[in-house]
Short mmCIF file of C-alpha atoms in Angstrom, two decimals:
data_model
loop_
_atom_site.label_atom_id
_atom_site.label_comp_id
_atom_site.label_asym_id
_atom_site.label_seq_id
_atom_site.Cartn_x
_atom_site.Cartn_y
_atom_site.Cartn_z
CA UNK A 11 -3.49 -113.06 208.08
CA UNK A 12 -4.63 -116.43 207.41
CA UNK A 13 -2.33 -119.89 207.86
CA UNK A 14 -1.52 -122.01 204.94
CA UNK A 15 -4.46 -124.72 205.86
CA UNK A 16 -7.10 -121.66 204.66
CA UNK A 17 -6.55 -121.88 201.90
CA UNK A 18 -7.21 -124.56 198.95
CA UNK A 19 -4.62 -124.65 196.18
CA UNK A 20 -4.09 -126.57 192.98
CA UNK A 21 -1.31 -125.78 190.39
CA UNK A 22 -0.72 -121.81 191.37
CA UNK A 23 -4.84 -121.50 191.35
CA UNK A 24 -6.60 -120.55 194.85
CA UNK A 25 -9.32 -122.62 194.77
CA UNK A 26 -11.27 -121.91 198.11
CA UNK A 27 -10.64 -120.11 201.46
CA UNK A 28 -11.80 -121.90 204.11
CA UNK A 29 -10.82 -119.63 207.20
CA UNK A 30 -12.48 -116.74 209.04
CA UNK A 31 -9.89 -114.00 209.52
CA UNK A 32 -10.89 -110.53 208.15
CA UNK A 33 -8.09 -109.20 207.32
CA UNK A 34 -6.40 -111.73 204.72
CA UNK A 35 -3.43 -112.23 203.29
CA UNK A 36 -2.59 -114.54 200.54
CA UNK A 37 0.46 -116.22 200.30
CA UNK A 38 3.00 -116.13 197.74
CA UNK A 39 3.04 -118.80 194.72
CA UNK A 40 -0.54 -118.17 193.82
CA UNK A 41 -1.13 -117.17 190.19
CA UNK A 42 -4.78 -117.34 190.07
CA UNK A 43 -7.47 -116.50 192.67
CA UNK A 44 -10.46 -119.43 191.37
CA UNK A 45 -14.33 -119.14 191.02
CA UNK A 46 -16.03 -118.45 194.01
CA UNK A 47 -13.03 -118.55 196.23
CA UNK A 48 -14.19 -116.63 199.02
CA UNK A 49 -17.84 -115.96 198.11
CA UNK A 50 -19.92 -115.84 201.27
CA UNK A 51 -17.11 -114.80 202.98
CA UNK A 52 -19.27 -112.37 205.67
CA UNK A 53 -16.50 -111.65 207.78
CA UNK A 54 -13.74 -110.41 205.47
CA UNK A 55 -12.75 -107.03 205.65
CA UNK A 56 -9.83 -106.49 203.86
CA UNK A 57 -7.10 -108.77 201.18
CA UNK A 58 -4.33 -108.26 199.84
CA UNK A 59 -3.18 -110.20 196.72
CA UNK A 60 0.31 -111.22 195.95
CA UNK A 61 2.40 -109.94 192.86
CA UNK A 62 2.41 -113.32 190.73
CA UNK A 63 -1.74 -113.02 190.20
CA UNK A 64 -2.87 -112.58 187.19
CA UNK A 65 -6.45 -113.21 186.97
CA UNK A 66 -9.58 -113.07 188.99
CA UNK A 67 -11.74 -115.85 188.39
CA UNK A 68 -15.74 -115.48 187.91
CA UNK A 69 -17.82 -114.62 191.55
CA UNK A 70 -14.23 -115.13 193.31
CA UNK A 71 -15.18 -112.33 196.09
CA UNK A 72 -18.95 -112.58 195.74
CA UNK A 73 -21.48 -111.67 198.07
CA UNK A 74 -18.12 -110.43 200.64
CA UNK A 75 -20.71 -107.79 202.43
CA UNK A 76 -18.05 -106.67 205.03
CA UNK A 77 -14.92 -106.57 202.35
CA UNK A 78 -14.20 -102.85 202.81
CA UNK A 79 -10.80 -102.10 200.41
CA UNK A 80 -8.40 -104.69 198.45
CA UNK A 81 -5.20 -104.35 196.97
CA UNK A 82 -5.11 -105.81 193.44
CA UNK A 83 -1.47 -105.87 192.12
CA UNK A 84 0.39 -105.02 188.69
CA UNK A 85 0.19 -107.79 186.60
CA UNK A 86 -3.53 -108.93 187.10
CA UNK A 87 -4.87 -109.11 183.40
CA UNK A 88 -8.46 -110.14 184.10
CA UNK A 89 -11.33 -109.38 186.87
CA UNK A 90 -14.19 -111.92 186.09
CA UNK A 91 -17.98 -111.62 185.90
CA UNK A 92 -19.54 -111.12 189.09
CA UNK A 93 -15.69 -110.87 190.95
CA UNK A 94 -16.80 -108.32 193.51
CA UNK A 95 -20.67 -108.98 193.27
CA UNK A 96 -22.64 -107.29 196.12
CA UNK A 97 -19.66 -106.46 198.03
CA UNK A 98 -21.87 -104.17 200.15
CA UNK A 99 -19.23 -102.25 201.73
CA UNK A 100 -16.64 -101.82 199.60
CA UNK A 101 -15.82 -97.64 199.10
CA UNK A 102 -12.88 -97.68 196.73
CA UNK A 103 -10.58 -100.00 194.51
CA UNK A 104 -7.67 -99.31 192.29
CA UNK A 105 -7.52 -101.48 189.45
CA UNK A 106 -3.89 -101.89 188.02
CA UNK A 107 -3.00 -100.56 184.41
CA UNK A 108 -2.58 -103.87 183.37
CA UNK A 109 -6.03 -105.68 183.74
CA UNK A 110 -8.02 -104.97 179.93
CA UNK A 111 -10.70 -107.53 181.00
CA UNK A 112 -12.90 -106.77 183.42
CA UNK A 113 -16.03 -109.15 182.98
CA UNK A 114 -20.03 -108.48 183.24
CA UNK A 115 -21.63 -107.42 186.34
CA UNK A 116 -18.41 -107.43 187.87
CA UNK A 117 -18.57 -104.53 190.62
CA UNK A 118 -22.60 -104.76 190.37
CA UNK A 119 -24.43 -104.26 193.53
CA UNK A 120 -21.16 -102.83 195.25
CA UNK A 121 -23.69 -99.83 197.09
CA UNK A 122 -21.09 -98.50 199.00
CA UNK A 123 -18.28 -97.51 196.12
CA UNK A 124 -17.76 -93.89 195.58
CA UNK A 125 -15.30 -94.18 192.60
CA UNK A 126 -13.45 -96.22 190.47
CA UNK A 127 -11.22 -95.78 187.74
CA UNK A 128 -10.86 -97.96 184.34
CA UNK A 129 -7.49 -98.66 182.80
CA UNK A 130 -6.42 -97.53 179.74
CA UNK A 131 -6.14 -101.12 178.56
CA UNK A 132 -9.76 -102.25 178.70
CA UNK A 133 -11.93 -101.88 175.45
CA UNK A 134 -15.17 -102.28 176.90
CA UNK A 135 -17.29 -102.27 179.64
CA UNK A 136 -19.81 -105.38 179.52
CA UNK A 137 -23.15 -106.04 180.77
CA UNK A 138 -24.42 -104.93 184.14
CA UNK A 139 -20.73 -104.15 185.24
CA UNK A 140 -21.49 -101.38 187.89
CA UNK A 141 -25.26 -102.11 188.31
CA UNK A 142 -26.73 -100.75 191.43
CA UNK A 143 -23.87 -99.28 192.30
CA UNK A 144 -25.60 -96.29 194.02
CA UNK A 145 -22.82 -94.47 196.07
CA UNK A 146 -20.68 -93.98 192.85
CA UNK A 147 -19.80 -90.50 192.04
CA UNK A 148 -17.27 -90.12 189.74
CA UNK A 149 -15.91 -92.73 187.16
CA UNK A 150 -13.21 -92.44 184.62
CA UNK A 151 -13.34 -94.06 181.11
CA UNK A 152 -10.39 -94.23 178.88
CA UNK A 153 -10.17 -93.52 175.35
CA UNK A 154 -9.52 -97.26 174.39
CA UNK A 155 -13.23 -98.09 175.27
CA UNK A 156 -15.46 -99.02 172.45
CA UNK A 157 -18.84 -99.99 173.63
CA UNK A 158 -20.96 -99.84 176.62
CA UNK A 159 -22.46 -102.68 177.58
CA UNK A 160 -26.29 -103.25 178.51
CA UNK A 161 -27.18 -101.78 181.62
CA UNK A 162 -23.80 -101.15 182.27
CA UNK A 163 -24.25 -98.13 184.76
CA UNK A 164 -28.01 -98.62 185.85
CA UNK A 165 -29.29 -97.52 189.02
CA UNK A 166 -25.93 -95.48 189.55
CA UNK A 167 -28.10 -93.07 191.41
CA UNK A 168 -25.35 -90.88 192.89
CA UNK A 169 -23.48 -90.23 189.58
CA UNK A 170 -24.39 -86.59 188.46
CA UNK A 171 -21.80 -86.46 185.34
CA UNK A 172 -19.83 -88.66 182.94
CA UNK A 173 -18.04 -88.11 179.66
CA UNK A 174 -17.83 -91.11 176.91
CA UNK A 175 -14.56 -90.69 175.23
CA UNK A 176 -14.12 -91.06 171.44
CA UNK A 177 -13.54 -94.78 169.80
CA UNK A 178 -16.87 -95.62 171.90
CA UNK A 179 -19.24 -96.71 168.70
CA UNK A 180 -22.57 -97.66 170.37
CA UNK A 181 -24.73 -97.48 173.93
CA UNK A 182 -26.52 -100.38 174.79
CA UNK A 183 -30.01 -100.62 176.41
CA UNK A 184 -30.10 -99.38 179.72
CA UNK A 185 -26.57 -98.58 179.88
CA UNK A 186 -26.99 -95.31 182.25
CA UNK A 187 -30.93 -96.72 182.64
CA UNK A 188 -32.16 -94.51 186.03
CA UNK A 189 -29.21 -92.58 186.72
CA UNK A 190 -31.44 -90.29 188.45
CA UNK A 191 -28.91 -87.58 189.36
CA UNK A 192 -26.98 -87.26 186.11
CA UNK A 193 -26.94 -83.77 184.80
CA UNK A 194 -24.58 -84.01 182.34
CA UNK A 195 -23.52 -86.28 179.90
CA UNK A 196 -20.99 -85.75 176.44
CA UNK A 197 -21.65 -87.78 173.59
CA UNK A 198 -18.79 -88.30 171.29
CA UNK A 199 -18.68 -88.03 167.40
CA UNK A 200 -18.47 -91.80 166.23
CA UNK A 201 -21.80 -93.35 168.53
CA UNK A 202 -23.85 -94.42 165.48
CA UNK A 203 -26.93 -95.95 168.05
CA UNK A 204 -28.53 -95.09 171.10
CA UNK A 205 -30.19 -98.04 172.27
CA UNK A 206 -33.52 -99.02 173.95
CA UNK A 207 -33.87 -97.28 177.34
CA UNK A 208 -30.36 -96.32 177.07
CA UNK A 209 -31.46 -92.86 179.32
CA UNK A 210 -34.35 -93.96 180.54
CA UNK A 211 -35.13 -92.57 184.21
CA UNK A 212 -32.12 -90.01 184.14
CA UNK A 213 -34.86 -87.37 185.76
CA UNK A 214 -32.08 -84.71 186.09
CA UNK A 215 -31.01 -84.68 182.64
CA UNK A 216 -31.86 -81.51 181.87
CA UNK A 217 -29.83 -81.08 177.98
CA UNK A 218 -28.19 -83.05 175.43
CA UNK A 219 -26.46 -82.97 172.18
CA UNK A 220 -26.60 -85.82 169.75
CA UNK A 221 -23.77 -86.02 167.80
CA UNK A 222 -23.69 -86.26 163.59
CA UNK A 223 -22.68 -89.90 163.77
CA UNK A 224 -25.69 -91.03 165.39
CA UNK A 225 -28.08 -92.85 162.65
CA UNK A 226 -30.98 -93.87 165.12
CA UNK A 227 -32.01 -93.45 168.75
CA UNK A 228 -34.39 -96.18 169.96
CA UNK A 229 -37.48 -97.17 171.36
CA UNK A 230 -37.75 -95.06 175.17
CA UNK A 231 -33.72 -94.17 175.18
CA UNK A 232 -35.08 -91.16 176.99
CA UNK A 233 -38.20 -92.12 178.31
CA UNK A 234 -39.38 -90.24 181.83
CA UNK A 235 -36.22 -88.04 181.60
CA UNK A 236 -38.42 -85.38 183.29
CA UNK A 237 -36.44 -82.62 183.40
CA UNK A 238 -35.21 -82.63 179.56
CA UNK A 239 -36.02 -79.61 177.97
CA UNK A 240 -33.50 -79.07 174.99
CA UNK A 241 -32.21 -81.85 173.00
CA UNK A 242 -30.01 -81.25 169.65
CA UNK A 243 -31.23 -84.07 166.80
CA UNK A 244 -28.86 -84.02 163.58
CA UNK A 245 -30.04 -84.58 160.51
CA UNK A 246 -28.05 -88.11 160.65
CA UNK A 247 -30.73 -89.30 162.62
CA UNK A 248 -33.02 -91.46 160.41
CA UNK A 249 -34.93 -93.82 162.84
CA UNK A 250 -36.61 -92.09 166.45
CA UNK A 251 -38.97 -94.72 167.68
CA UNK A 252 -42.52 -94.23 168.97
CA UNK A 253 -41.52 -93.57 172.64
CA UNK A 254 -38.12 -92.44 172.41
CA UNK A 255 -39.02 -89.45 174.20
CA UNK A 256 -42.10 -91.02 176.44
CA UNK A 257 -42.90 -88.71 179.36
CA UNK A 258 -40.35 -86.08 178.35
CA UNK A 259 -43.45 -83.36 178.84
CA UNK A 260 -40.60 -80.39 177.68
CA UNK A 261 -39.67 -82.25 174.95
CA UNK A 262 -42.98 -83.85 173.50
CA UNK A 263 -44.49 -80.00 173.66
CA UNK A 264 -41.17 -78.83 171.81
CA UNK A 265 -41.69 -81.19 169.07
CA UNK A 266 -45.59 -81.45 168.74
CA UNK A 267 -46.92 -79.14 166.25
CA UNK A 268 -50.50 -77.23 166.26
CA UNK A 269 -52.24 -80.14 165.06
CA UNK A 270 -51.46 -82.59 167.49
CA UNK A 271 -48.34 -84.48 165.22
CA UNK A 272 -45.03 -85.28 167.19
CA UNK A 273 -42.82 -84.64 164.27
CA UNK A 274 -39.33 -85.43 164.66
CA UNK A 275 -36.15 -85.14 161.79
CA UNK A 276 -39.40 -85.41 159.63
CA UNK A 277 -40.79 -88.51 161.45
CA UNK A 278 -44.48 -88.66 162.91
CA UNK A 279 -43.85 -90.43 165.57
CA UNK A 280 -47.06 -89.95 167.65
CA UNK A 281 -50.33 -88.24 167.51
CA UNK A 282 -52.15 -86.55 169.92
CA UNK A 283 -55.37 -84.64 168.94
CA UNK A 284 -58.55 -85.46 167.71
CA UNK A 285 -59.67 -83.99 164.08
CA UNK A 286 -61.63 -86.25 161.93
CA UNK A 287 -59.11 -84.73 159.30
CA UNK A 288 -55.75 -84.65 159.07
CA UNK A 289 -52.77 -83.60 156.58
CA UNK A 290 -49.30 -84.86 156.50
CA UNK A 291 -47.16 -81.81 156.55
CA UNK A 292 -44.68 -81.72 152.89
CA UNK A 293 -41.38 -83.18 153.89
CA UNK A 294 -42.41 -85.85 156.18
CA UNK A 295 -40.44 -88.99 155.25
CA UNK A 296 -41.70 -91.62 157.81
CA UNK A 297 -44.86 -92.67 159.75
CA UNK A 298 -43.63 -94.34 163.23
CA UNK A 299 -45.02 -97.61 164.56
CA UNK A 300 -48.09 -97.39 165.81
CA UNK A 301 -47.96 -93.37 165.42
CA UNK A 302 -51.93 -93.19 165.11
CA UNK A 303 -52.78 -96.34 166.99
CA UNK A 304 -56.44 -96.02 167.90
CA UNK A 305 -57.36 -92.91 166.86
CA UNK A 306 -60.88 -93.85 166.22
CA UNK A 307 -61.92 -90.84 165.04
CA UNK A 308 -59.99 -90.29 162.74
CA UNK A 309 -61.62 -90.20 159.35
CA UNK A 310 -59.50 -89.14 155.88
CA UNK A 311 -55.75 -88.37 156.01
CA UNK A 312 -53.71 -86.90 153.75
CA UNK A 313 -50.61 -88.46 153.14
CA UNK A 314 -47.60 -86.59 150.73
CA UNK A 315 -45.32 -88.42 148.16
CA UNK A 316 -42.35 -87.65 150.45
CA UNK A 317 -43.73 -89.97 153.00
CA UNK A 318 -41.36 -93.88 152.08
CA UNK A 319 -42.25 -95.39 155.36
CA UNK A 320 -45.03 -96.16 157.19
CA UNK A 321 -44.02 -98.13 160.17
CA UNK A 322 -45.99 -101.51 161.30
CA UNK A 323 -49.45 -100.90 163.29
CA UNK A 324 -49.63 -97.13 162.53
CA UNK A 325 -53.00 -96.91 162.04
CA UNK A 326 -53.74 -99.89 164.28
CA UNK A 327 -57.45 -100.21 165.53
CA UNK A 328 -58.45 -96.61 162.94
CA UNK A 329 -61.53 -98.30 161.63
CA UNK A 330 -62.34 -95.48 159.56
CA UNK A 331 -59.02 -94.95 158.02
CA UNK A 332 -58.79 -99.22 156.94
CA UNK A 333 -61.76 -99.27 155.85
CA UNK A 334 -60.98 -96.05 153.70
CA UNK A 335 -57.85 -97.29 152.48
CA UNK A 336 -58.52 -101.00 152.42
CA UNK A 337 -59.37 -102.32 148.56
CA UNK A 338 -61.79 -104.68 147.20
CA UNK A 339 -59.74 -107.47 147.92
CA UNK A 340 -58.99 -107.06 151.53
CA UNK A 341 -55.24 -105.13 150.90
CA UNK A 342 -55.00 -102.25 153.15
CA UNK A 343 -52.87 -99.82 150.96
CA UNK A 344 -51.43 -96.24 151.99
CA UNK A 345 -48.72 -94.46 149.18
CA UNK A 346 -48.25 -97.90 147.44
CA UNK A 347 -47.33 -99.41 150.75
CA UNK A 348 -49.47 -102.51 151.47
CA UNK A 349 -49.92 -102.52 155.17
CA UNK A 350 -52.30 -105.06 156.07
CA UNK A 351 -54.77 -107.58 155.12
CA UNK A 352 -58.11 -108.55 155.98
CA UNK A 353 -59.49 -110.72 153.06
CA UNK A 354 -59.65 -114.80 153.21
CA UNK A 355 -58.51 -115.74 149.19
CA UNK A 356 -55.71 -118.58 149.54
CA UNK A 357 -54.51 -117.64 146.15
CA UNK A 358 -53.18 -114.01 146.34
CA UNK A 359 -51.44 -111.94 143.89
CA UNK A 360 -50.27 -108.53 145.00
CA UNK A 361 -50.82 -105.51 142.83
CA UNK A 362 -48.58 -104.07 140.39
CA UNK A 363 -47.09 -100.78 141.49
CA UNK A 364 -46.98 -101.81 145.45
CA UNK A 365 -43.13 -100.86 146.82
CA UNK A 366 -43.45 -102.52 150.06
CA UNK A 367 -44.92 -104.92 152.61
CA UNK A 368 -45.57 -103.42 155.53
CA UNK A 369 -44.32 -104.87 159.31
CA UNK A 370 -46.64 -107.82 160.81
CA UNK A 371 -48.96 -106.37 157.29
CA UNK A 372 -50.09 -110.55 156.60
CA UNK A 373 -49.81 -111.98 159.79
CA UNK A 374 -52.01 -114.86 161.08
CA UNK A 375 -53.34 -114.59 157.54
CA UNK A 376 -54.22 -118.46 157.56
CA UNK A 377 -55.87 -118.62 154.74
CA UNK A 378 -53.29 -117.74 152.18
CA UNK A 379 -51.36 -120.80 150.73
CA UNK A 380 -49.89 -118.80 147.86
CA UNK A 381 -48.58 -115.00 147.28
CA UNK A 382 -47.01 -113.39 144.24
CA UNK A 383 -45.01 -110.52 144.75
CA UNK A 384 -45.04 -107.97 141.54
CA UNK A 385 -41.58 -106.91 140.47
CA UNK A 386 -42.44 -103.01 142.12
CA UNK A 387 -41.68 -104.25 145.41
CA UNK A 388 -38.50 -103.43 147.11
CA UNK A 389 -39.05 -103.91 150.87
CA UNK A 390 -40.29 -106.82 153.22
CA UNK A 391 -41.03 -105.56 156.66
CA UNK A 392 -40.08 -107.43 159.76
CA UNK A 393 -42.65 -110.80 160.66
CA UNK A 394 -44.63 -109.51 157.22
CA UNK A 395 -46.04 -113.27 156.88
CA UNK A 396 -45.70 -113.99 160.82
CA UNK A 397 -47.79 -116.95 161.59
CA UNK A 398 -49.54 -117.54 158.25
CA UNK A 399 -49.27 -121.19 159.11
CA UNK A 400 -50.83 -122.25 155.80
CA UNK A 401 -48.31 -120.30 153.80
CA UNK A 402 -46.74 -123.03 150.66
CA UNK A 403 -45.19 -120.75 148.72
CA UNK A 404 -44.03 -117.21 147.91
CA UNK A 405 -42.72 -115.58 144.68
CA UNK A 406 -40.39 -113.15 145.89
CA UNK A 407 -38.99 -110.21 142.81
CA UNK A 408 -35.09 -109.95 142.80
CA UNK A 409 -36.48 -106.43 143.35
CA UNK A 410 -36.18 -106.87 146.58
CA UNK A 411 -33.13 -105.42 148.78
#
């Protein structure tokens, strides 16, 4: 039970418990259970909390490895981050309908919890907030979610299927990050990004549908899902990074064509044969980063006009191909996109007719102290001038969006 000199209150707020029962009770008049009031509390098995509490601070039952079941009342509004961190043994909890804050990591490293249910009231799930928890198997989420936090369900080993409801806009990185047993998983209408690693590890995955929403699916979202083997990409889908689909074997051989190009919604996104000649097939819009990194033997390629994007390093360490491409002045130019440069003039103006500056395309260019941009160019790529420490001044056109 637990006598009134356990426990450490100030103003309604429980501020430490300083007994060794395992089966607590707290006493009436408390309104808030305080940060870190019974971390490291090794012995307690089971609490109950009085009606009257309506928040659970940050860490409050933290690192409680025998806590087996508690009994959170109506009324509680808030869990905090890290409340029932690596609470080793703890198999179930009901959460009231009236929390709608339930903080980062909050149930992560709880290996022992089978399943849990969210209230409707809570409109997201944040960061790390059932990491590790390996033992869970089934998990409801309401339709008032909106986002999924990073690595909000990583290492949840045991889960084998989970359905996002609508309203939920984006998936962080690593939200369901090695969730080796998932099999299923339904993506809702209204998820414009997947993000980095978002699937990464989920070796059971064996199908999914992206919905029309979705605009862009980032770098390894699926990477080492082993067992994919049909994936539906809408046209929505602009942006598929280099390694979206790294060590998806089914998936890579889906999508590579006879010459060696991983070609997805019209984006080379890798390369992986060996001609000294290549063409661009019509309709291509986009060459990925670093799509035909080190391909030294790689000699011409042809390139069509339908091709606006050539992503930063894509013909990284292709000797041949720079030194094909590369003008007079040091301006390594593909389709009117300048790319890189490997001249020394301080003074530089760019040619007329160039529409963009390529990603990292003048970086560590020390040399330069002055550009001039000519009115043609549209687009700046991300850390273009990165580094070019002797850089004074730049004309930039109002051409550019």
């Amino acid at each position: 039970m637990g006598s009134e000199k356990d426990f450490s209150i100030q103003n309604g707020v429980l501020k430490k418990y300083k007994g060794s029962g395992k089966d607590v009770v707290i006493s009436e008049g408390v309104t808030s259970i305080g940060e870190k009031a019974f971390q490291y509390c090794d012995g307690l098995e089971s609490i109950t909390i009085p009606e009257g509490v309506t928040s659970i601070g940050n860490w409050a039952f933290a690192d409680c490895r025998s806590l087996k079941s508690i009994t959170i009342p109506e009324g509680v509004t808030s869990i905090g981050s890290f409340a029932f961190d690596s609470c080793k043994s703890l198999e179930s909890i009901t959460i009231p309908k009236s929390v709608t804050s339930i903080g980062g990591c909050a149930f992560c490293n709880c290996n022992s919890l089978k399943s849990i249910a969210i209230p409707k009231g809570v409109t997201s799930i944040g960061q790390s907030t059932f990491w590790d928890c390996s033992s869970l198997e089934s998990i409801t989420i309401p339709k008032g979610v909106t986002s999924i936090g990073e690595n909000a369900f990583t290492l949840c080993t045991t889960l084998e299927s989970i359905t996002i409801p609508e309203g939920v806009t984006s998936i962080d990185s690593f939200a369901f990050s090695h969730c080796s047993s998932l099999k299923s998983i339904t993506i809702p209408e209204g998820i414009t990004s997947i993000g980095d690693y978002a699937f990464s590890g989920c070796s059971s995955l064996k199908s999914i549908t992206i919905p029309n929403s979705v605009t862009s699916i980032d770098d390894k979202a699926f990477e080492e899902c082993e067992a994919l083997e049909n994936i539906t990409i809408p046209e929505s889908v602009t942006s598929v990074k280099k390694f979206s689909f790294r060590s998806c074997k089914k998936i890579i051989d889906k999508f590579t064509d006879k010459n060696g190009m991983l070609i997805i919604n019209n984006q080379v996104l890798n390369y992986f044969g060996s001609e000294p000649n290549i063409t661009i097939p019509e309709g291509v819009t986009s060459i990925g980063y670093e799509a035909f990194k080190d391909c030294q033997t790689l000699e011409n390629i042809t390139i069509p006009e339908s091709v606006t994007s050539i992503g930063g390093g894509a013909f990284s360490s292709c000797k041949k191909i720079i030194d094909k491409f590369t003008d007079k002045n040091g301006m390594f130019i593909i389709n009117n996109q300048l790319l890189g440069y490997f001249g020394a003039e301080p003074y530089l103006t760019i040619p007329d007719g160039i529409t963009s500056i390529g990603c990292e395309a003048f970086n560590d260019c020390n040399s330069i102290k002055t550009i001039t941009m000519p009115g043609s160019v549209t687009t700046i790529g991300d850390r273009a001038f990165y580094s070019c420490k002797n850089l004074a001044s730049i004309t930039i056109p109002d051409s550019v969006t």
